[in-house]
Coordinates of C-alpha atoms and ligand atoms in Angstrom, one line a residue:
X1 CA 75.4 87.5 76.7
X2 CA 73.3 86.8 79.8
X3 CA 76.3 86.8 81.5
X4 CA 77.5 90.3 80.4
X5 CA 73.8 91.7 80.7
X6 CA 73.7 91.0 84.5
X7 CA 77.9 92.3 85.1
X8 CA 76.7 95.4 83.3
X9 CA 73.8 95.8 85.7
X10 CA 75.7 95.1 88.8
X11 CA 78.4 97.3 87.9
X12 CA 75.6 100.0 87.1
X13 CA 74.2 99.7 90.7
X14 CA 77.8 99.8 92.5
X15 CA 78.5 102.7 90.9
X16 CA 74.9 104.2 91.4
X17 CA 75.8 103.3 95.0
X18 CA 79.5 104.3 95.0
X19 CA 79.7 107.4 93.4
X20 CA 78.5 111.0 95.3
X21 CA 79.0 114.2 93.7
X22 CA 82.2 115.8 95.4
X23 CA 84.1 119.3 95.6
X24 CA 87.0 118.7 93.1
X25 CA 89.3 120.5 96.3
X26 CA 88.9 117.2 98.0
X27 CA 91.6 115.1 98.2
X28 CA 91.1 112.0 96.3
X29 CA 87.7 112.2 95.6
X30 CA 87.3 108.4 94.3
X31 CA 88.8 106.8 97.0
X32 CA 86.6 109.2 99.5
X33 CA 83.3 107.8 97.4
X34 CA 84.8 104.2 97.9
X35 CA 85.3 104.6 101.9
X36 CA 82.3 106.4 102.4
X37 CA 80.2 103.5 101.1
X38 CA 81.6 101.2 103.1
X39 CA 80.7 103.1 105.9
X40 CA 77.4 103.2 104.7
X41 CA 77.2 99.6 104.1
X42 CA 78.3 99.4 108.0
X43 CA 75.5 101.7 108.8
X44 CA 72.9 100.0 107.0
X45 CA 73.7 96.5 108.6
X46 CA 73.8 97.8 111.9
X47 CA 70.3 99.1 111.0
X48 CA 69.0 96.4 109.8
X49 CA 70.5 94.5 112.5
X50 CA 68.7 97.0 115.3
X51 CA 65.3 96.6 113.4
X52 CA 65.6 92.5 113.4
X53 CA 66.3 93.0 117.2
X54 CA 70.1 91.9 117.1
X55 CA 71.0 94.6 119.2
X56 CA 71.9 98.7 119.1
X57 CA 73.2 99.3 115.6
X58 CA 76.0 101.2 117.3
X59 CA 76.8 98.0 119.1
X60 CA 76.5 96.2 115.6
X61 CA 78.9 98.6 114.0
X62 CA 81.9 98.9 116.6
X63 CA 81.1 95.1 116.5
X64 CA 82.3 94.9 112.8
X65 CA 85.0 97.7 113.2
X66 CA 86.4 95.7 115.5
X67 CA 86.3 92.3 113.7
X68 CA 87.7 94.3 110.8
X69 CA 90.3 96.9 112.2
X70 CA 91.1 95.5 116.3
X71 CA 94.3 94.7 117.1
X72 CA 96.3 93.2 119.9
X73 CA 98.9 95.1 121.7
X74 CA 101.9 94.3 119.5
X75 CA 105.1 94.7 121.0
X76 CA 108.4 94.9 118.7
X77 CA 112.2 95.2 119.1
X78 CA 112.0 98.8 119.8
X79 CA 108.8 99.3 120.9
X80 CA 106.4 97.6 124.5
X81 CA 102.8 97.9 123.7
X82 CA 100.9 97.2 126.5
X83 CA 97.0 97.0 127.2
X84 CA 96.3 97.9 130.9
X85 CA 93.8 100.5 133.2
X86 CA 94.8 103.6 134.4
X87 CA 92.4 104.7 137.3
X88 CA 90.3 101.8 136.2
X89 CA 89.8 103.0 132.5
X90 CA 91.4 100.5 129.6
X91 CA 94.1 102.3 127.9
X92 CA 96.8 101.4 125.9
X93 CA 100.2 102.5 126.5
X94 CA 103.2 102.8 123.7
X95 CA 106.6 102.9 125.2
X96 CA 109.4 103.9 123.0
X97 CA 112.5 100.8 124.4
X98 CA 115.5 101.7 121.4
X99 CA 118.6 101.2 123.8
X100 CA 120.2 104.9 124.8
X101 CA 123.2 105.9 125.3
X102 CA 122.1 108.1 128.4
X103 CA 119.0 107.5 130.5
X104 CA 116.6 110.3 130.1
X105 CA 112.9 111.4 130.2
X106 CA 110.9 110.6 127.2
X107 CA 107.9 112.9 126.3
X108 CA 104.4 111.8 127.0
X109 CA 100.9 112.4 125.2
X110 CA 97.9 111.6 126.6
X111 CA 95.5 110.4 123.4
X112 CA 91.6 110.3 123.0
X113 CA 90.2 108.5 119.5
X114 CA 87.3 110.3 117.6
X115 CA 84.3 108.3 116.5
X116 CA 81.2 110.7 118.4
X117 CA 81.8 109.2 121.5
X118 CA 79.9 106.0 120.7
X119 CA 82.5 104.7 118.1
X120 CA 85.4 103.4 117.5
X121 CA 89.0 102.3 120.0
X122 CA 92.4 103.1 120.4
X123 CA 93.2 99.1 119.9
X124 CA 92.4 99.5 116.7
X125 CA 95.1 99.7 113.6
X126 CA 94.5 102.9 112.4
X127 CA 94.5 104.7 115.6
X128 CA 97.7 102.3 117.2
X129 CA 99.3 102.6 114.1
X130 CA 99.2 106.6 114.4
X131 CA 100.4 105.9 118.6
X132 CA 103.2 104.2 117.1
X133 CA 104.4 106.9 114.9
X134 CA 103.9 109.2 117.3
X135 CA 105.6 106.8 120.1
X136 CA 108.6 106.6 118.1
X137 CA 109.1 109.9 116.2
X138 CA 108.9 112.1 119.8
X139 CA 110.5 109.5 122.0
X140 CA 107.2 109.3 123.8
X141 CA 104.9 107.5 126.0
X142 CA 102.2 107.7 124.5
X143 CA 98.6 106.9 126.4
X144 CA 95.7 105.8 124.3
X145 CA 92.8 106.2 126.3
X146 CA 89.7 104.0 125.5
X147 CA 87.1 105.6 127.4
X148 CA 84.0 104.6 127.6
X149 CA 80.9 104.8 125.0
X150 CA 77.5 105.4 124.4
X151 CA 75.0 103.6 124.4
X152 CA 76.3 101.9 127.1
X153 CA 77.9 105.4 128.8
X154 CA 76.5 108.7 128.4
X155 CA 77.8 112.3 129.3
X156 CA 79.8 112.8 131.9
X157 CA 80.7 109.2 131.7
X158 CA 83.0 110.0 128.5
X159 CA 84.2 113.0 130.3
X160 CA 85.2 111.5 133.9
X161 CA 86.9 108.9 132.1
X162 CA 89.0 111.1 130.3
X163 CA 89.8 113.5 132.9
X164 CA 90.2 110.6 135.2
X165 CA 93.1 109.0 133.0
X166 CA 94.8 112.1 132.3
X167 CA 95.1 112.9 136.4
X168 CA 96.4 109.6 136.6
X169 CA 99.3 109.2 133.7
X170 CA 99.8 113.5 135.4
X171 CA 100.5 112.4 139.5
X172 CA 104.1 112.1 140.1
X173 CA 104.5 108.4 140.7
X174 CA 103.1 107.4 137.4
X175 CA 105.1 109.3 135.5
X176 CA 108.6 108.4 137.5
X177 CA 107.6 104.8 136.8
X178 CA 107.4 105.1 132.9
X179 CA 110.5 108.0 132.8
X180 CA 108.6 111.1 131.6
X181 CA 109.1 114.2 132.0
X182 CA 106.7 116.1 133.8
X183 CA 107.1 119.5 131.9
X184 CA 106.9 117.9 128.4
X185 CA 103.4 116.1 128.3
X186 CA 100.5 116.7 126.1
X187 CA 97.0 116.2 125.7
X188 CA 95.1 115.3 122.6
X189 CA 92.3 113.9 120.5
X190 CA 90.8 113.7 117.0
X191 CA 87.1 114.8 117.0
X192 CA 85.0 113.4 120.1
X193 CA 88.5 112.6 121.0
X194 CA 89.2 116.5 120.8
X195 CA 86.2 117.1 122.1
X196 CA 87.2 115.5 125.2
X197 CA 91.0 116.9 125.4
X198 CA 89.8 120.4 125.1
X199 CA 87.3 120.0 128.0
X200 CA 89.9 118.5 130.2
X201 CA 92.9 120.8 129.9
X202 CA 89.6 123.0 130.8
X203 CA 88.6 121.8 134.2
X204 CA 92.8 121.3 135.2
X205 CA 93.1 124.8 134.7
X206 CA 89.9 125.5 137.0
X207 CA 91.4 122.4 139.2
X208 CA 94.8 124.1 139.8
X209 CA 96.6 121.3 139.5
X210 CA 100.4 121.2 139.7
X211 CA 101.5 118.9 137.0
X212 CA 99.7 120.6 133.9
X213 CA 99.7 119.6 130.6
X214 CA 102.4 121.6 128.2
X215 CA 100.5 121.6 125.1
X216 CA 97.2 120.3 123.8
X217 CA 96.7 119.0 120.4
X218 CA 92.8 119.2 119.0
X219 CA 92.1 117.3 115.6
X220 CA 89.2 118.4 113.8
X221 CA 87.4 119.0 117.3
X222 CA 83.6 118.6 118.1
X223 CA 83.0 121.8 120.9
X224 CA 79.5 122.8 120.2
X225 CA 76.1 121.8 119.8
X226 CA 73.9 125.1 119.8
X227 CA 74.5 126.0 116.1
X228 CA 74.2 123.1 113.5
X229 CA 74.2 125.8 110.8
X230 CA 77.6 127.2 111.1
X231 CA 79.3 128.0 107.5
X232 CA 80.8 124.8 107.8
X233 CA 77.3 122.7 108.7
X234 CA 76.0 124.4 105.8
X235 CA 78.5 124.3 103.2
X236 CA 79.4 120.4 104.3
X237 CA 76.4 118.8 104.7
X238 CA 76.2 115.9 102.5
X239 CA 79.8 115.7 102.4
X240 CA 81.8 112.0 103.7
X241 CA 82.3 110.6 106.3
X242 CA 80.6 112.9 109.0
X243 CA 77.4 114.4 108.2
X244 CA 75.0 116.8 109.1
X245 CA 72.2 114.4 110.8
X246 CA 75.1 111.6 111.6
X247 CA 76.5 114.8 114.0
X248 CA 73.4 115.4 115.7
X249 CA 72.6 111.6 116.3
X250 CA 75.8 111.5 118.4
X251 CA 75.2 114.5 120.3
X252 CA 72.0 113.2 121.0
X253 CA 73.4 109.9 122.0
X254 CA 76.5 111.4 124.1
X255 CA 73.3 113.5 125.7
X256 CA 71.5 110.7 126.1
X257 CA 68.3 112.3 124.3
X258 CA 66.1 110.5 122.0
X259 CA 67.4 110.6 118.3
X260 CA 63.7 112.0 117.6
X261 CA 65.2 115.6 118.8
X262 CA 67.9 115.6 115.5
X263 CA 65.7 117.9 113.2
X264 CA 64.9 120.1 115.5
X265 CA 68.5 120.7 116.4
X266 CA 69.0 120.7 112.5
X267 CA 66.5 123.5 112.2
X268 CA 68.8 125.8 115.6
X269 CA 65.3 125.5 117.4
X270 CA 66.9 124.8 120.4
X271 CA 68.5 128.7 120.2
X272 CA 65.8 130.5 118.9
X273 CA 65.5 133.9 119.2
X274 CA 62.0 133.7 121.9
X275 CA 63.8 131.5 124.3
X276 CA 64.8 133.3 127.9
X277 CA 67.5 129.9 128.7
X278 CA 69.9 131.2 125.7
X279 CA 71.5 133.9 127.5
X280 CA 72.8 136.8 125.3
X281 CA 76.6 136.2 126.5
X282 CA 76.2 132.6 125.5
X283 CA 75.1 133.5 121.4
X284 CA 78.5 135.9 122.0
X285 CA 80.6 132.9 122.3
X286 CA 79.3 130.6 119.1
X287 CA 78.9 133.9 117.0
X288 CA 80.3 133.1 113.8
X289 CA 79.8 136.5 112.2
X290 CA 82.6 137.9 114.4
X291 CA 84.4 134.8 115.3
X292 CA 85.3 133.6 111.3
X293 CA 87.7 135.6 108.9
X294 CA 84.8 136.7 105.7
X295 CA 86.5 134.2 103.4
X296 CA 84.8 131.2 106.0
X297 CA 81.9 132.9 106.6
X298 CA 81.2 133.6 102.3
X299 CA 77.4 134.4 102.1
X300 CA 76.4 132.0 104.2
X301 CA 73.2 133.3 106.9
X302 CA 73.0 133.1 110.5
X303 CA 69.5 130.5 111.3
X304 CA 68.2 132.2 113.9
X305 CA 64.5 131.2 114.1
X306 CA 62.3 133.7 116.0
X307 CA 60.5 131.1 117.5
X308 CA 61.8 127.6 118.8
X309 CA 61.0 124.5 120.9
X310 CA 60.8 125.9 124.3
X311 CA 61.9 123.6 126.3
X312 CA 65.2 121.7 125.0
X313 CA 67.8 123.4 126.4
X314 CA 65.8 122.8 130.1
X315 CA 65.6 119.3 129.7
X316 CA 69.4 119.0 128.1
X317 CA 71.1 121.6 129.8
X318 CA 74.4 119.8 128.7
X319 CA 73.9 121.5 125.4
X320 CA 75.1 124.8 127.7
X321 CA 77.2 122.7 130.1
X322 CA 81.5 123.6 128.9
X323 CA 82.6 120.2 129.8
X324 CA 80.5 118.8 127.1
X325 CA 80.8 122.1 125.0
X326 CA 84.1 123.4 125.3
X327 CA 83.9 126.4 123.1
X328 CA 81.0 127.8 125.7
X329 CA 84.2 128.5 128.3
X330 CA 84.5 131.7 129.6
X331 CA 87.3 134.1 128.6
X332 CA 89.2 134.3 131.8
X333 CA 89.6 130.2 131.8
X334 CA 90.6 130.0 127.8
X335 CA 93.6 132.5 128.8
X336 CA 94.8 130.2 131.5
X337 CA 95.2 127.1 128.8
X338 CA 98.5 125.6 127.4
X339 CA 99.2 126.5 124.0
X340 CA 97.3 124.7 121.2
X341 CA 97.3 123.4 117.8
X342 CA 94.2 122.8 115.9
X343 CA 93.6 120.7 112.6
X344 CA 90.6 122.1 110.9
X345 CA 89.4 120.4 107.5
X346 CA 87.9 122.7 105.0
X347 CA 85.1 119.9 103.9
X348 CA 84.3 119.0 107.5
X349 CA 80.9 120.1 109.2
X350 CA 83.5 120.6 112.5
X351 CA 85.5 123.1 110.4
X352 CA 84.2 125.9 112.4
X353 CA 84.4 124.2 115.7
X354 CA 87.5 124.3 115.6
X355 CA 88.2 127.9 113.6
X356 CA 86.2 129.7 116.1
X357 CA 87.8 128.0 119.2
X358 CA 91.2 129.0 117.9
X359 CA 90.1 132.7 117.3
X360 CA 88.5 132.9 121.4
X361 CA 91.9 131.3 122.4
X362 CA 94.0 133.8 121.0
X363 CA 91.5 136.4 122.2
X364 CA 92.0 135.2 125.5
X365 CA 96.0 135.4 124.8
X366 CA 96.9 131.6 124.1
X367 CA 99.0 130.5 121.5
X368 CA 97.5 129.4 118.9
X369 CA 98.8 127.2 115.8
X370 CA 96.0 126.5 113.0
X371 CA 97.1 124.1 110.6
X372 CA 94.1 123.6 108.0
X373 CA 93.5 121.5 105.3
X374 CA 91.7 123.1 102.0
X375 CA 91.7 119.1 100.8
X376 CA 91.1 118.0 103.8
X377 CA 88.1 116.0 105.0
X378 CA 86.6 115.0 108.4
X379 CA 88.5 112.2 109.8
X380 CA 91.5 112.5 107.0
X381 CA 94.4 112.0 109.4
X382 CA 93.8 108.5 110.5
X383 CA 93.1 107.5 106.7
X384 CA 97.4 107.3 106.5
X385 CA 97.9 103.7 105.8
X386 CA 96.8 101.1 103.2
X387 CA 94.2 100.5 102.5
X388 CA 92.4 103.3 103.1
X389 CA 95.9 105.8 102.8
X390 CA 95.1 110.1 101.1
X391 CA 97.4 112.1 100.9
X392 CA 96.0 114.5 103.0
X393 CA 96.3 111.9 105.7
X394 CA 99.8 111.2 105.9
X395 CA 100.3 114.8 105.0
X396 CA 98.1 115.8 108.2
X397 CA 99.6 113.1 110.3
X398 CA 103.2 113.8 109.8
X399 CA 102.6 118.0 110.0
X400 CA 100.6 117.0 113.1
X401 CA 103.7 114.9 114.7
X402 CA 106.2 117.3 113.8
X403 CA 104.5 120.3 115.7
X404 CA 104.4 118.2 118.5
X405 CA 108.5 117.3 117.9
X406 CA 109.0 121.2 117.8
X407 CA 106.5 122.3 121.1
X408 CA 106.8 119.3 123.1
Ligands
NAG501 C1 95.1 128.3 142.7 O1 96.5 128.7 142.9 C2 96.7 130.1 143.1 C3 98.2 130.3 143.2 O2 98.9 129.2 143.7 C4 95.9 130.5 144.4 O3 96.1 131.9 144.5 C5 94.4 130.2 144.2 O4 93.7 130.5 145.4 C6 94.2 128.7 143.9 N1 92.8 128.4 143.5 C7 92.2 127.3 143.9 C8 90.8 127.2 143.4 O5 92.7 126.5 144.6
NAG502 C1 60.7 124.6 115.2 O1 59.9 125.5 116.0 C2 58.8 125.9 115.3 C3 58.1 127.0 116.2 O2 57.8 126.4 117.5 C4 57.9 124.8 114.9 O3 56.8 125.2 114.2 C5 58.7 123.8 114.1 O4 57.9 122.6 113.8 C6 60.0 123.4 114.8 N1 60.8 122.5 113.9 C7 61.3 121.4 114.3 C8 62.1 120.6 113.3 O5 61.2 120.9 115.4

């Protein structure tokens, strides 16, 4: 009896703990609950574990991510995995070795993991199982680029390291010595990871570099930090894995701002309406009102506040700087981009990060392919494999690989 009495209880508080009220559009909403918790059990323990002094809770959680998820660079019968540096950044490298009848150039993708900059690796098995695919579906060399993180790297540290690789795997030499073909490589990222793609093929364009990327490929992108009340922000909240304060927090950490500035970037007082350093041309560029079709945008209200927290933007002008904010890019460098493809998730806070980057694109006359997911949820493509496998991730995944098969 005693013994039923105390199951009953237990089960009562995992499910108190498990279970969060979720959209019925969402792809498997149980499973969502399931993984979100654990990711909450990871953030409470690397909480507890910065409060007893262990160390940075981000520390303490890629810590057990790793233990959990890291693997070693696997090679198989028809595939060399290889874990090396490329212009002194650690990347991993994916080289497609099925025998061929006729020597030829292979396709190459340059590829950044998500996890706000701070999280996260390309060694582990979600992201080298997704390299894999990729590696052997497009006959590609594909370059996973682990760049580094906060806390131990801040902005422009993410950013030089990503446009530093890419340079590298683009100068001629490098790409003779692992057979690709210079007009068939692309660029691309899942979140942060977009984050950091977009900004790249960015500064190549200003760089006018020779060998450009083809195509880039931006997953669920972060390109914005002035408006944390977008449609998306608002609608998507409290929804797993990526929410609204977790979204700030690594802004502020990729920044390198204190943590203590999240509700006030919450609130949009860092663009109020009093505040001389948010030019006018600037708003033009994040406005949602023009920048989302009406069935985004619903009823949802711009937060604008008349007055703000003077200051902010003067002592983090990153939050304005394009190579940390991508969508802030003027027109006449957007036109001069390679085509792109952008997942968008409809329960993602990002959604509209990545919606309204599309729309300036084809405004400034790229091509554009939107691919979005109305069950879709932040992070859903690298949820593809047991034990944490939706739908909508090997849905996303393979949709994702085959656009690349038909531009690349
Ligand atoms: C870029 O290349 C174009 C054409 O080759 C040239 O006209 C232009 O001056 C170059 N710009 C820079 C910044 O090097
Ligand atoms: C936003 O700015 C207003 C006006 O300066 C201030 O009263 C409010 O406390 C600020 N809110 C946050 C969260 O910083």
């Amino acid at each position: 009896m005693k013994f039923l009495t105390v199951s009953l209880l237990l089960s009562a508080a995992f499910a108190y703990y498990v279970y969060l009220p979720l959209p019925d559009t969402l792809s498997e909403p149980w499973k969502l609950m399931v993984l979100d918790a654990v990711f909450r059990t990871f953030m409470h323990v690397g909480n507890l574990a910065h409060v007893l002094g262990f160390g940075h809770d981000i520390h303490v959680i890629n810590y057990f991510v790793m233990k959990a998820e890291g693997t070693g660079p696997q090679s198989s019968q028809t595939m060399q995995v290889t874990d090396t540096f490329f212009a002194g950044v650690p990347v991993r490298v994916f080289e497609p070795t099925k025998p061929v009848r006729q020597p030829h150039l292979k396709r190459g993708v340059v590829y950044f993991h998500g996890g706000g900059w701070a999280l996260l690796s390309g060694r582990m098995r979600s992201y080298d199982l997704l390299c894999r695919n990729m590696a052997e579906e497009l006959d590609a060399v594909i370059v996973s680029v682990d760049y580094s993180l906060a806390p131990d790297a801040h902005f422009p540290q993410q950013y030089f390291d990503a446009l530093k690789t890419s340079a590298f795997f683009l100068s001629p030499e490098v790409l003779a010595q692992y057979s690709v073909d210079p007009q068939r490589v692309a660029i691309s990222g899942d979140s942060a990871g977009g984050n950091l793609a977009a900004a790249v093929v960015q500064q190549m364009v200003a760089d006018n570099r020779t060998t450009k990327f083809k195509v880039q490929a931006l997953i669920y992108p972060v390109l914005q930090a002035l408006d944390f009340n977008t449609p998306s922000y608002q609608q998507n909240g409290n929804t797993p894995i990526l929410y609204r304060p977790i979204m700030a927090r690594f802004w502020l950490e990729y920044l390198n701002a204190s943590p203590d500035l999240a509700p006030l970037l919450l609130a949009n007082n860092h663009t109020a309406l009093d505040l001389a350093s948010m030019p006018q041309e600037v708003r033009a560029k994040i406005d949602w009102t023009r920048l989302l079709p009406p069935a985004f945008r619903k009823d949802y209200q711009k937060v604008t506040p008349a007055e703000g927290s003077g200051s902010v933007l003067e002592e983090l002008p990153a939050l304005l700087d394009v190579r940390a904010a991508p969508l802030l890019a003027e027109e006449e460098v957007l036109s001069a981009v390679p085509p792109a493809y952008i997942m968008t998730c409809e329960h993602d806070v990002l959604r509209d990060d990545g919606l309204m980057y599309g729309r300036r694109l084809e405004e400034a006359g790229v091509a554009v392919t939107s691919d979005h997911y109305q069950d879709g949820f932040h992070g859903c493509m690298v949820f593809s494999s047991w034990p944490a496998k939706f739908s909508v991730g090997t849905r996303s995944m393979w949709n994702y690989i085959r656009w690349l098969k038909e531009n690349l």
